[in-house]
């Protein structure tokens, strides 16, 4: 079976700094895969390379069997790869409903249409409302994104991403800013996505990582330090040293 | 469905209908100011076209005159060379302006706001110089003065009071406005607003941002070209200033004055600016700029978001008052 | 033709210096403060008129008149900042454009009222007139003087902005005024001082520019394209960038006029478009 | 009786504000001197600002003035495009239109209701070529602004000059918006001519040129400046000052023109303008235009009739502050003396001092067309 | 002696809209307070109100007995407020070094000490604010607030985006500083347990009101109440 997403020797430098070095990585179909690592290890940069937001210095990205290294960002989305942003990146002046509907339009290829009116697209609006309900945002559907508290905006990030109905979902610290009690639920929604959807998420909250990840890759200084099941990673002394630290200190 | 779930629908509101009826009534109420009224409508249309690009897609341009001027010259040159039928002239002008917009969009849409501002300005200034050089076609600085515009539908001549011109302009402006309105309420319009709010996010939901921008720039270009052609046909003269810096700059002022991202902002802004200019310069032909400047400054200080902002706030106040009552 | 090259280069640098001088105030207000101050030319004009009045009516020497020009424009800027500009900082760029255009209109009419619509004379001191020979090239003394001033100003400002705590505070305040204030930066004062400095520089540039550009009430609009051009091509936020842009544009413009005069009007605009396409963030822009 | 209304359409704001001010003040100077009642009717001037070169505004103003204000005459017009755009309105509205400055040759051909009391550019340029050729200037470098009037001036000069044995050693057209003349002047200097022919619109452009001319040491190199009088426009001459000394120009009016008419005009002008500024050729255009209108109204006995008015204009002839002028009945364009002047400093003032003259000059372009038609 | 900070009946919000309704509490010198509550209940708004960045409709704020309401934000920083904003507010056009220099005030925290706390930042000291990873930005936001040498540290979700090892370091440091008694802190945290362990006292907010107030230790020992207070409605 081919991998859902694969990289081959992927690298990216910023000037003298090698943020990502020679990463060869595989995301299996239906995976629930966590990417962890110290701050500045290159996780976000790696996701940016996957989505085409940044061009790599060298190396290749494959989606299924196809190489997509040079493909434009929006083309990759069309092929089913969607991401959320670590630093919230939304449509500040649109309402939550509009944001989600827009993403659905783009997915269905009618976002460039001049034929119909937005208000008449009941099917898309209903679908949007469904997603919004799932993330418990229904009270805020009519609010302008800008006026929402930070935590709600994090949920909108996810709602917009889900609306593109991705086959591969890349989440950059999706639970940041969401209270511990609720972040579990958010991950519940993600975990409950159909198995065709492969999920790669970056997360610093180890409770969530160990609860939801089936496989973990640890990135450090731009390279893969370790990869394995949660048990393997949790027990890996190198990972403990550079990343996990001494659990006791946190109690 | 609860209020939170409704999207702004595209039905014509009473205020909108009243607005257009009022523009029609101008014909009867101000019969001696029809020339000014047509120029307001034409400039308003030009501003609406900028609104699509600036107010909706968030692309600032200081060179919108490039398309306006192209339209004006195409209509003018056609009419001078025996093709004086106005409607087909309008159509040709719109096409030509769209072509210019399409070609230049690949330059104009790169970079950040300030870069775009200057690139668009540069393009229009280059066109200005080109028109100055191509004196054989354009008449250079002296302008194009031998236009022979035929009677509208072969029946209605363009008279000195500007009656035909006004009705013709009103009809064309209304139709083009309806088209713009349609664009704004379509999914395409929503995606433009998405681009304005965050191009990065748009790309991340799979939107070909650049292509969308090219499309809207071209559309707006066609509209600007039609506005230019209307001006040429109704004044029967084309001067170099149709491509000038102040044409673009004044346009930006009018649009912001009226409120961008609202569609009516362009029309309202043009009316306010041109009528104020006309009245003030009658009162004092030399120092009127001072009062116009003061008016602008006051609008900015008192009404955030232009006239639109002021209206929204006033109606919110009224709404609040009503609820409390 | 080629033998004229050193002369052309010198003229280009001199013209670039002039462009830099008339734009430097804007480079501060727009580039550093991120405030789209289209009324920049009005401050330059204030400086110009101050210089004319100082030299002609009060018979002050040119050097003193320059100081007066700086001071008058700076005071005007400082006062306007307190009363008006301050309210516009948080507003959208379009509001700023509109507001400052309004001010520009007012300044034009006011200048016409006070000084009439005609050109103003300037008398340079004799020491700055005429040409001198340097390395076999005839160079205008006034141009030489401009170049010297420009390099002094540019390096001073660049040091201020990139090397001092005040420079960092300006940039912090512009990036995020709220956070800056929350960290103890007196944002209002930083902006006041910077704006006053920018206005003063505009006035100085205006005064130095009259000899070549002339001075009449339409100055603020007439040269607006040039100010914007230099600042944007240089890249907002860098003094050195503005200097580079002014020099590149100056040299190419002069060389174009000298060697391909038939293309004269196109050179500077085409160059601007080309440079902006090649360097969409300006020649020297801090990577954002 | 009702007043006679004159709609004055001119540039009162923007970069060309000086035009409107000069023309308007010139008209008022005439009224000041002769009183504002003609043939029993008061003269009323309605001022309207075109805001600069804006044909559509000019046209709108003209339509407004004719249909709403019911003016009897249109007047003013500093810039050619504004005049050209209004021409059709004058015809449609059957209203005499008096051009007081705009100098493009073709204007008067655009409507039978147009009469011009200013000048045409070729009219004042050609004599320069003749004078230069006669006065042993053989090699000339030409600099003109790159727009229609500039090109008219260039071709008028070059044609006449080469026809009389002169040689053009180089020519260049400078962009209209051009802050720095140094490279062009340098080029001219490098071509080593005996004189530089210059035409640029009056105002800051001439300031820039004159500065560059002085700085580049052309005078020291023995190079003479010649051209139509715009470059040494009386209105900016003081502002340009010393470097203009010795420049030779041809024009139809000089502030320094020595005649009782001009003396009276200067006085009237000063009393209207408050002595802040000098009258220049545009002011005299306004003054003469006003005089012509008054003469027409007088002849009509105060009863306006556009057709008859035009007939009277065609035979108009007078002694103006600029010298003798008359209207060519065939072209409705002005026929006048063109003077050769040199900038000198007299009594602390910089003046265009007239020292030679070409009498009875017509617009050479129209003359050439007439020739060709024969 | 007056308390360090006294908040009385505060009603505050943005423009016309009111977010905080009647909030009161006090904080002693060297004290520490955890601020908990679900998304959008007004935790950030409360910190902003302390910084003088919201509209105070009603109520009083006092700093060591002196009224605070009229003091502009930058003066509060000089009084000793150190603020870590929720969205970090790192300046894109300042380098890491410049961030620290631009706002430094004399005291025990110097650039050198801050770099010791976050060694990661040393390697990035020449980078501009927007060339940092999310976690690095967070470190910088904290480091910057320390450079003010605050008497009262306001931390709005400071651990967001930080790697576990870094959080450990940070927790140790803050604990040490609190223990020294020279600095007080108000901590907003999504990880309630972490916040409770660090602080003496806890406020729980709901829809702009204080719905619970107790020593942190007692909440820590009563997970049932904690869940009820923070649990999903
Ligand atoms: N535009 C840029 N220019 C220069 N350096 C950059 C840029 N973007 C990121 N970096 C550097 O690259 C490194 C990797 O950054 P990245 O954002 O990928 O880290 P990360 O693993 O996502 O960290 P975190 O967990 O803190 O989010 C960091 O050290 C960062 O400073
Ligand atoms: N700038 C603003 N203008 C108007 N309302 C705002 C603004 N910022 C926040 N709000 C509103 O104030 C309320 C409280 O928001 P606040 O950011 O204080 O919540 P919070 O408790 O910090 O939430 P989170 O845990 O998500 O950070 C919310 O309802 C939010 O919509
Ligand atoms: Mg990251
Ligand atoms: Mg918060």
Short mmCIF file of N, CA and C in Angstrom, two decimals, chain A residues 9-114:
data_model
loop_
_atom_site.label_atom_id
_atom_site.label_comp_id
_atom_site.label_asym_id
_atom_site.label_seq_id
_atom_site.Cartn_x
_atom_site.Cartn_y
_atom_site.Cartn_z
N UNK A 9 14.25 13.20 1.69
CA UNK A 9 15.39 14.11 1.87
C UNK A 9 15.02 15.58 1.86
N UNK A 10 13.91 15.90 2.48
CA UNK A 10 13.40 17.27 2.44
C UNK A 10 14.23 18.20 3.33
N UNK A 11 14.67 19.33 2.76
CA UNK A 11 15.47 20.27 3.54
C UNK A 11 15.02 21.69 3.25
N UNK A 12 15.26 22.54 4.25
CA UNK A 12 14.99 23.95 4.05
C UNK A 12 15.92 24.77 4.93
N UNK A 13 16.55 25.76 4.33
CA UNK A 13 17.42 26.63 5.12
C UNK A 13 16.87 28.04 5.10
N UNK A 14 17.11 28.73 6.21
CA UNK A 14 16.90 30.19 6.23
C UNK A 14 18.28 30.79 6.39
N UNK A 15 18.83 31.30 5.32
CA UNK A 15 20.19 31.79 5.39
C UNK A 15 21.10 30.66 5.85
N UNK A 16 21.84 30.90 6.91
CA UNK A 16 22.79 29.90 7.37
C UNK A 16 22.09 28.80 8.18
N UNK A 17 20.88 29.08 8.62
CA UNK A 17 20.19 28.17 9.51
C UNK A 17 19.50 27.05 8.74
N UNK A 18 19.86 25.81 9.07
CA UNK A 18 19.17 24.69 8.42
C UNK A 18 17.98 24.29 9.30
N UNK A 19 16.80 24.77 8.97
CA UNK A 19 15.64 24.57 9.83
C UNK A 19 15.13 23.14 9.71
N UNK A 20 15.18 22.60 8.48
CA UNK A 20 14.77 21.21 8.25
C UNK A 20 15.88 20.55 7.45
N UNK A 21 16.40 19.40 7.95
CA UNK A 21 17.49 18.78 7.19
C UNK A 21 17.18 17.34 6.83
N UNK A 22 17.17 17.09 5.55
CA UNK A 22 17.13 15.73 5.03
C UNK A 22 16.07 14.88 5.71
N UNK A 23 14.86 15.38 5.78
CA UNK A 23 13.83 14.60 6.45
C UNK A 23 13.13 13.69 5.45
N UNK A 24 13.19 12.39 5.72
CA UNK A 24 12.42 11.43 4.94
C UNK A 24 11.38 10.84 5.88
N UNK A 25 10.15 11.06 5.51
CA UNK A 25 9.07 10.83 6.46
C UNK A 25 7.90 10.22 5.71
N UNK A 26 7.15 9.36 6.38
CA UNK A 26 6.01 8.73 5.74
C UNK A 26 4.77 8.86 6.62
N UNK A 27 3.69 9.28 6.01
CA UNK A 27 2.41 9.32 6.71
C UNK A 27 1.53 8.25 6.09
N UNK A 28 1.17 7.24 6.91
CA UNK A 28 0.38 6.13 6.37
C UNK A 28 -1.07 6.55 6.19
N UNK A 29 -1.77 5.89 5.28
CA UNK A 29 -3.20 6.20 5.13
C UNK A 29 -3.92 5.94 6.45
N UNK A 30 -4.80 6.83 6.81
CA UNK A 30 -5.59 6.66 8.02
C UNK A 30 -4.81 6.88 9.30
N UNK A 31 -3.59 7.41 9.19
CA UNK A 31 -2.74 7.56 10.37
C UNK A 31 -3.29 8.60 11.33
N UNK A 32 -2.93 8.45 12.61
CA UNK A 32 -3.11 9.49 13.62
C UNK A 32 -1.72 9.71 14.16
N UNK A 33 -1.02 10.60 13.51
CA UNK A 33 0.42 10.68 13.66
C UNK A 33 0.79 12.00 14.32
N UNK A 34 1.58 11.96 15.38
CA UNK A 34 1.98 13.20 16.04
C UNK A 34 3.41 13.56 15.67
N UNK A 35 3.63 14.87 15.52
CA UNK A 35 4.98 15.35 15.28
C UNK A 35 5.35 16.21 16.48
N UNK A 36 6.34 15.79 17.21
CA UNK A 36 6.73 16.56 18.39
C UNK A 36 8.20 16.92 18.31
N UNK A 37 8.62 17.75 19.22
CA UNK A 37 10.03 18.13 19.23
C UNK A 37 10.19 19.47 19.88
N UNK A 38 11.42 19.79 20.28
CA UNK A 38 11.67 21.03 20.99
C UNK A 38 11.24 22.25 20.17
N UNK A 39 11.14 23.37 20.85
CA UNK A 39 10.79 24.60 20.14
C UNK A 39 11.89 24.93 19.14
N UNK A 40 11.44 25.30 17.95
CA UNK A 40 12.40 25.65 16.92
C UNK A 40 13.04 24.45 16.25
N UNK A 41 12.44 23.27 16.47
CA UNK A 41 13.01 22.07 15.87
C UNK A 41 12.76 22.02 14.36
N UNK A 42 11.78 22.78 13.90
CA UNK A 42 11.50 22.77 12.47
C UNK A 42 10.16 22.13 12.12
N UNK A 43 9.30 21.95 13.09
CA UNK A 43 8.03 21.28 12.84
C UNK A 43 7.13 22.11 11.93
N UNK A 44 6.96 23.37 12.31
CA UNK A 44 6.10 24.22 11.50
C UNK A 44 6.69 24.40 10.10
N UNK A 45 7.99 24.56 10.05
CA UNK A 45 8.64 24.69 8.76
C UNK A 45 8.37 23.45 7.92
N UNK A 46 8.45 22.30 8.56
CA UNK A 46 8.21 21.05 7.84
C UNK A 46 6.78 21.04 7.26
N UNK A 47 5.81 21.45 8.07
CA UNK A 47 4.43 21.50 7.57
C UNK A 47 4.32 22.50 6.42
N UNK A 48 5.01 23.62 6.56
CA UNK A 48 4.98 24.61 5.48
C UNK A 48 5.56 24.04 4.19
N UNK A 49 6.53 23.16 4.32
CA UNK A 49 7.09 22.53 3.12
C UNK A 49 6.10 21.54 2.53
N UNK A 50 5.41 20.82 3.40
CA UNK A 50 4.42 19.86 2.90
C UNK A 50 3.32 20.56 2.13
N UNK A 51 2.85 21.70 2.67
CA UNK A 51 1.71 22.36 2.04
C UNK A 51 2.10 23.26 0.88
N UNK A 52 3.40 23.49 0.73
CA UNK A 52 3.82 24.37 -0.36
C UNK A 52 3.82 25.83 0.03
N UNK A 53 3.60 26.14 1.30
CA UNK A 53 3.66 27.53 1.73
C UNK A 53 5.09 28.05 1.63
N UNK A 54 6.05 27.13 1.75
CA UNK A 54 7.46 27.47 1.56
C UNK A 54 8.02 26.51 0.53
N UNK A 55 8.88 26.97 -0.37
CA UNK A 55 9.55 26.02 -1.26
C UNK A 55 10.73 25.38 -0.52
N UNK A 56 10.97 24.08 -0.73
CA UNK A 56 12.11 23.44 -0.07
C UNK A 56 13.43 23.86 -0.72
N UNK A 57 14.51 23.79 0.06
CA UNK A 57 15.83 24.01 -0.53
C UNK A 57 16.22 22.80 -1.36
N UNK A 58 15.85 21.63 -0.86
CA UNK A 58 16.06 20.41 -1.66
C UNK A 58 15.14 19.32 -1.14
N UNK A 59 15.05 18.24 -1.90
CA UNK A 59 14.20 17.14 -1.50
C UNK A 59 12.86 17.14 -2.21
N UNK A 60 12.04 16.15 -1.92
CA UNK A 60 10.80 15.99 -2.66
C UNK A 60 9.66 15.60 -1.73
N UNK A 61 8.44 15.97 -2.16
CA UNK A 61 7.23 15.60 -1.43
C UNK A 61 6.34 14.78 -2.36
N UNK A 62 5.82 13.67 -1.85
CA UNK A 62 4.91 12.85 -2.65
C UNK A 62 3.57 12.74 -1.98
N UNK A 63 2.54 12.90 -2.80
CA UNK A 63 1.19 12.70 -2.30
C UNK A 63 0.69 11.43 -2.97
N UNK A 64 0.49 10.37 -2.20
CA UNK A 64 0.22 9.08 -2.82
C UNK A 64 1.41 8.74 -3.68
N UNK A 65 1.15 8.46 -4.97
CA UNK A 65 2.25 8.08 -5.85
C UNK A 65 2.84 9.31 -6.57
N UNK A 66 2.14 10.45 -6.49
CA UNK A 66 2.56 11.60 -7.31
C UNK A 66 3.53 12.51 -6.57
N UNK A 67 4.52 12.97 -7.31
CA UNK A 67 5.39 13.98 -6.72
C UNK A 67 4.68 15.34 -6.81
N UNK A 68 4.65 16.09 -5.72
CA UNK A 68 3.94 17.38 -5.73
C UNK A 68 4.87 18.51 -5.30
N UNK A 69 6.16 18.27 -5.34
CA UNK A 69 7.10 19.24 -4.78
C UNK A 69 6.90 20.65 -5.31
N UNK A 70 6.67 20.75 -6.62
CA UNK A 70 6.59 22.11 -7.18
C UNK A 70 5.19 22.66 -7.26
N UNK A 71 4.23 21.88 -6.79
CA UNK A 71 2.83 22.25 -6.96
C UNK A 71 2.44 23.44 -6.09
N UNK A 72 1.57 24.30 -6.63
CA UNK A 72 1.12 25.46 -5.86
C UNK A 72 0.29 24.99 -4.67
N UNK A 73 0.27 25.86 -3.67
CA UNK A 73 -0.41 25.55 -2.43
C UNK A 73 -1.87 25.14 -2.65
N UNK A 74 -2.57 25.95 -3.44
CA UNK A 74 -4.00 25.68 -3.59
C UNK A 74 -4.26 24.41 -4.36
N UNK A 75 -3.31 24.04 -5.24
CA UNK A 75 -3.46 22.78 -5.98
C UNK A 75 -3.39 21.60 -5.01
N UNK A 76 -2.52 21.74 -4.02
CA UNK A 76 -2.39 20.65 -3.04
C UNK A 76 -3.68 20.51 -2.24
N UNK A 77 -4.30 21.65 -1.93
CA UNK A 77 -5.56 21.58 -1.20
C UNK A 77 -6.59 20.85 -2.05
N UNK A 78 -6.60 21.19 -3.34
CA UNK A 78 -7.53 20.52 -4.25
C UNK A 78 -7.33 19.01 -4.22
N UNK A 79 -6.08 18.60 -3.99
CA UNK A 79 -5.82 17.16 -3.95
C UNK A 79 -6.04 16.58 -2.57
N UNK A 80 -6.55 17.37 -1.67
CA UNK A 80 -6.98 16.79 -0.40
C UNK A 80 -6.08 17.04 0.79
N UNK A 81 -5.13 17.97 0.66
CA UNK A 81 -4.25 18.22 1.81
C UNK A 81 -4.57 19.58 2.42
N UNK A 82 -4.93 19.57 3.70
CA UNK A 82 -5.31 20.82 4.34
C UNK A 82 -4.55 20.99 5.64
N UNK A 83 -4.34 22.26 6.02
CA UNK A 83 -3.60 22.51 7.24
C UNK A 83 -4.30 23.57 8.10
N UNK A 84 -3.94 23.57 9.38
CA UNK A 84 -4.30 24.69 10.23
C UNK A 84 -3.02 25.39 10.64
N UNK A 85 -3.18 26.60 11.17
CA UNK A 85 -1.99 27.39 11.48
C UNK A 85 -1.73 27.46 12.98
N UNK A 86 -0.46 27.44 13.32
CA UNK A 86 -0.08 27.58 14.73
C UNK A 86 -0.42 28.99 15.21
N UNK A 87 -0.02 29.99 14.41
CA UNK A 87 -0.40 31.35 14.72
C UNK A 87 -1.69 31.61 13.96
N UNK A 88 -2.77 31.77 14.70
CA UNK A 88 -4.10 31.83 14.10
C UNK A 88 -4.13 32.67 12.83
N UNK A 89 -4.61 32.07 11.75
CA UNK A 89 -4.68 32.75 10.46
C UNK A 89 -6.07 32.53 9.90
N UNK A 90 -6.94 33.52 10.15
CA UNK A 90 -8.32 33.36 9.73
C UNK A 90 -8.75 34.55 8.89
N UNK A 91 -10.03 34.68 8.66
CA UNK A 91 -10.58 35.84 7.95
C UNK A 91 -11.19 36.77 9.00
N UNK A 92 -10.40 37.71 9.50
CA UNK A 92 -10.87 38.47 10.67
C UNK A 92 -12.19 39.18 10.44
N UNK A 93 -12.46 39.62 9.22
CA UNK A 93 -13.66 40.42 8.98
C UNK A 93 -14.86 39.60 8.52
N UNK A 94 -14.70 38.30 8.32
CA UNK A 94 -15.85 37.47 7.92
C UNK A 94 -16.44 36.81 9.15
N UNK A 95 -17.72 36.47 9.06
CA UNK A 95 -18.31 35.73 10.17
C UNK A 95 -17.84 34.28 10.11
N UNK A 96 -18.06 33.58 11.19
CA UNK A 96 -17.66 32.18 11.24
C UNK A 96 -18.36 31.40 10.13
N UNK A 97 -19.66 31.66 9.99
CA UNK A 97 -20.42 30.94 8.97
C UNK A 97 -19.86 31.23 7.58
N UNK A 98 -19.61 32.50 7.30
CA UNK A 98 -19.07 32.85 5.99
C UNK A 98 -17.73 32.16 5.74
N UNK A 99 -16.89 32.12 6.77
CA UNK A 99 -15.58 31.50 6.60
C UNK A 99 -15.72 30.03 6.22
N UNK A 100 -16.60 29.35 6.93
CA UNK A 100 -16.75 27.91 6.67
C UNK A 100 -17.39 27.68 5.30
N UNK A 101 -18.42 28.48 5.01
CA UNK A 101 -19.09 28.34 3.71
C UNK A 101 -18.08 28.57 2.58
N UNK A 102 -17.24 29.56 2.76
CA UNK A 102 -16.24 29.86 1.74
C UNK A 102 -15.35 28.66 1.48
N UNK A 103 -14.93 28.00 2.56
CA UNK A 103 -14.07 26.83 2.38
C UNK A 103 -14.82 25.73 1.64
N UNK A 104 -16.11 25.60 1.92
CA UNK A 104 -16.89 24.57 1.22
C UNK A 104 -17.01 24.91 -0.26
N UNK A 105 -17.25 26.19 -0.54
CA UNK A 105 -17.31 26.61 -1.94
C UNK A 105 -16.02 26.26 -2.68
N UNK A 106 -14.91 26.55 -2.02
CA UNK A 106 -13.64 26.26 -2.68
C UNK A 106 -13.51 24.77 -2.96
N UNK A 107 -13.90 23.97 -2.00
CA UNK A 107 -13.79 22.53 -2.19
C UNK A 107 -14.65 22.07 -3.36
N UNK A 108 -15.87 22.61 -3.42
CA UNK A 108 -16.78 22.15 -4.47
C UNK A 108 -16.49 22.82 -5.81
N UNK A 109 -15.53 23.70 -5.83
CA UNK A 109 -15.17 24.34 -7.10
C UNK A 109 -16.18 25.36 -7.58
N UNK A 110 -16.99 25.91 -6.68
CA UNK A 110 -17.95 26.91 -7.14
C UNK A 110 -17.61 28.29 -6.58
N UNK A 111 -16.42 28.41 -6.01
CA UNK A 111 -16.08 29.69 -5.39
C UNK A 111 -15.84 30.77 -6.42
N UNK A 112 -15.62 30.36 -7.67
CA UNK A 112 -15.39 31.39 -8.69
C UNK A 112 -16.67 31.68 -9.45
N UNK A 113 -17.76 31.08 -8.99
CA UNK A 113 -19.00 31.18 -9.76
C UNK A 113 -19.66 32.54 -9.60
N UNK A 114 -20.17 33.02 -10.72
CA UNK A 114 -20.95 34.26 -10.69
C UNK A 114 -22.43 33.95 -10.90
#
